[in-house]
């Protein structure tokens, strides 16, 4: 079972001691996290690591997931996209399904905790169906820089009942919202199969299992196959880079099952890689493969048009690999231009080609960037940092 | 929101009054149900109806689902089959995954309830990971008449810690188990889309949407497409019946996604129905379609080789349609031979043909059987009866 002790060898005694000390006033306090899935997606991944650690330091933390129907999840997916700026037909029936599902769930969810933490828009209305006895926190992981105004006005109805809103980026703060807002960056868990140290033997075994040869330098992008990730234009960049340095491109990702355009994009990509042995497209979910590929690549690209946070950048940096990434979403918080990779305008193909080529050609720069990247992540984007942020937040909100 | 009041017009004031009265000593008591899925399968269906009603009568009932990995569910599926008598390689790694998943879940599940009800084998070991402060009940919905002995010996390790075991059939009681055992039959909710009254207009609309003509009598079987349901042999019976009475057969079911043999069976069935306009095969999940088909059929078949309980029999009887069913599992509890249908040995094809033909040919018998069937279900297999069973159980176990 995960214990905070296991992180000592990574982050050092001081941080661990600080966490235990900060948690002291919260000992025995009861907290509940509510979100909409145990599996799939970054939020579930973070909670899977974070919640056992919160318990390990002595806080009694529960985790429960909302029971939604298929209709409900179709609607909340639209809400999610609309919060990120897309259009939405906010009909009365959508509102009704959204509310009813939350109300039904509230019937068999008895909350007598000292604090409630609600994640993302799906369980947001829950607060309306309880006699409030404790502070409620809304933790939103969505890019909220430019939400659909009609939906935003509707959701504020619930948000106003919360004691605090937590966002992943200061840029998402809403001036007109009379609720305290603060920012907690996502983080990665260095002990999961995706991020832990793995042996060279396991790396070779994994790469050969997925038919990735290592006789040429590898550049890669590891991202869901959806329209926001710029995957097609990564191929363009690669083709121009290859004229200067012989290398391979690996595109690794999973299908975005909730995105109807996903399979179309994947088919398109399949056709483009067909006659090119140096262009490898892999659609599987395999944490060890991600880990191995991040370690073996010379450069990683993250050519997104939009990102909530883009934690995959930190995952690559953690393995000592430089990243060339778009200056969108949370990527500029992770890439320090010239230090652990480069930040590039997603539309400036020429600069992408130059930057990737430069890193490929300069092994010393690559190694220096790799070291800096790992240290940057260690300081800023590990689960222990986020654990401390949550502890500090709870201490402030529970108001001890 | 569902309320017990809505069942008055179906079951009458006396039953409703009896339920409220029985619940009085339990008012404000806190109970938690733990199972492994909110959706899919009979258990989730029953809990979706039962738990809000338990809350409505004044018991504080929580519902939480176990957070399992894919590996975990693959293993517990094998356990499920082995409890029903199949072979199993009970390796140490299977035991470890089973235990670890339960232990992890226990970390973020704080239980201070007056009673814990654990459903089926998946969350069974949970009891080991808590300091027991209240009675624990294991509610098993599986056919346990002939469990794999090695698995049974292993699971007893956990079962012995429980205060009571609830089974769906007296035949599943285990003499050698020194834990009180009792029996609660499953039940149907007459107010769900699958079972509620629907208009003739909606019936016709639904049937025509799924291209089911009604110009000939319809016989049908409504069951998951898996090896235990005898679906292929239903086609044989139909072909022999059709020589005597012109009719159509509808086979409606969903694919058993967790059964690797499911798609093979479905393909086989597809080939058999191909050139026969009177043989209709439909693989969808649509509650209103099930409802409509159960109402419009002249006879329903349930030709299973094995059944945990086979509640679909009661669902058909509730719509006033006679059922010819195998004398296996819980079917003999639901079909009273000659009164609301016929009980037949699943291998006696000739008798199946005779019984189905008889009901098709005799509209008066059909109508009499239909009336009896509906009354039988009203008395024995409605959710209100099960609610009362649970209330009586809790009262006994909580020991007020």
GROMACS .gro file of C-alpha atoms in nm, chain A residues 1 30-31 38-39 44 48 51-52 55-56 59-70 73 100 103-105 107-112, chain B residues 1 30-31 38-39 44 48 51-52 55-56 59-70 73 100 103-105 107-112:
model
   68
    1UNK     CA    1   0.000   0.000   0.000
   30UNK     CA    2  -1.320   1.392   0.790
   31UNK     CA    3  -1.306   1.501   0.427
   38UNK     CA    4  -1.269   0.607  -1.058
   39UNK     CA    5  -1.087   0.538  -1.384
   44UNK     CA    6  -0.901   0.995  -1.143
   48UNK     CA    7  -0.590   0.752  -0.695
   51UNK     CA    8  -0.632   1.023  -0.148
   52UNK     CA    9  -0.439   0.730   0.006
   55UNK     CA   10  -0.522   0.918   0.469
   56UNK     CA   11  -0.164   0.818   0.540
   59UNK     CA   12  -0.680   1.283   0.772
   60UNK     CA   13  -0.990   1.062   0.730
   61UNK     CA   14  -1.052   1.109   0.361
   62UNK     CA   15  -1.337   0.937   0.175
   63UNK     CA   16  -1.375   0.908  -0.201
   64UNK     CA   17  -1.704   0.846  -0.372
   65UNK     CA   18  -1.807   0.869  -0.736
   66UNK     CA   19  -2.127   1.012  -0.877
   67UNK     CA   20  -2.368   0.760  -1.026
   68UNK     CA   21  -2.457   0.903  -1.367
   69UNK     CA   22  -2.667   0.769  -1.654
   70UNK     CA   23  -2.540   0.767  -2.012
   73UNK     CA   24  -2.252   1.193  -1.911
  100UNK     CA   25  -3.207   1.502  -1.137
  103UNK     CA   26  -3.048   1.480  -0.670
  104UNK     CA   27  -3.085   1.102  -0.700
  105UNK     CA   28  -2.724   1.054  -0.594
  107UNK     CA   29  -3.046   1.054  -0.162
  108UNK     CA   30  -2.801   0.775  -0.085
  109UNK     CA   31  -2.500   0.989   0.003
  110UNK     CA   32  -2.503   1.101   0.364
  111UNK     CA   33  -2.242   1.366   0.431
  112UNK     CA   34  -2.132   1.451   0.782
  401UNK     CA   35  -3.785   1.125  -0.716
  430UNK     CA   36  -2.720   0.432   0.920
  431UNK     CA   37  -2.669   0.149   0.673
  438UNK     CA   38  -2.371   0.125  -1.033
  439UNK     CA   39  -2.484   0.002  -1.375
  444UNK     CA   40  -2.737  -0.268  -0.971
  448UNK     CA   41  -3.115   0.156  -0.786
  451UNK     CA   42  -3.194   0.215  -0.183
  452UNK     CA   43  -3.396   0.534  -0.246
  455UNK     CA   44  -3.414   0.621   0.252
  456UNK     CA   45  -3.774   0.724   0.190
  459UNK     CA   46  -3.336   0.479   0.726
  460UNK     CA   47  -3.013   0.663   0.633
  461UNK     CA   48  -2.884   0.434   0.363
  462UNK     CA   49  -2.561   0.497   0.174
  463UNK     CA   50  -2.450   0.327  -0.145
  464UNK     CA   51  -2.090   0.307  -0.256
  465UNK     CA   52  -1.920   0.102  -0.525
  466UNK     CA   53  -1.588  -0.075  -0.507
  467UNK     CA   54  -1.309   0.072  -0.717
  468UNK     CA   55  -1.164  -0.223  -0.907
  469UNK     CA   56  -0.897  -0.248  -1.174
  470UNK     CA   57  -0.952  -0.442  -1.497
  473UNK     CA   58  -1.277  -0.768  -1.245
  500UNK     CA   59  -0.508  -0.568  -0.257
  503UNK     CA   60  -0.750  -0.315   0.088
  504UNK     CA   61  -0.688  -0.007  -0.128
  505UNK     CA   62  -1.060   0.068  -0.136
  507UNK     CA   63  -0.826   0.314   0.284
  508UNK     CA   64  -1.068   0.580   0.154
  509UNK     CA   65  -1.388   0.426   0.281
  510UNK     CA   66  -1.462   0.520   0.640
  511UNK     CA   67  -1.745   0.316   0.785
  512UNK     CA   68  -1.925   0.424   1.100
   0.00000   0.00000   0.00000
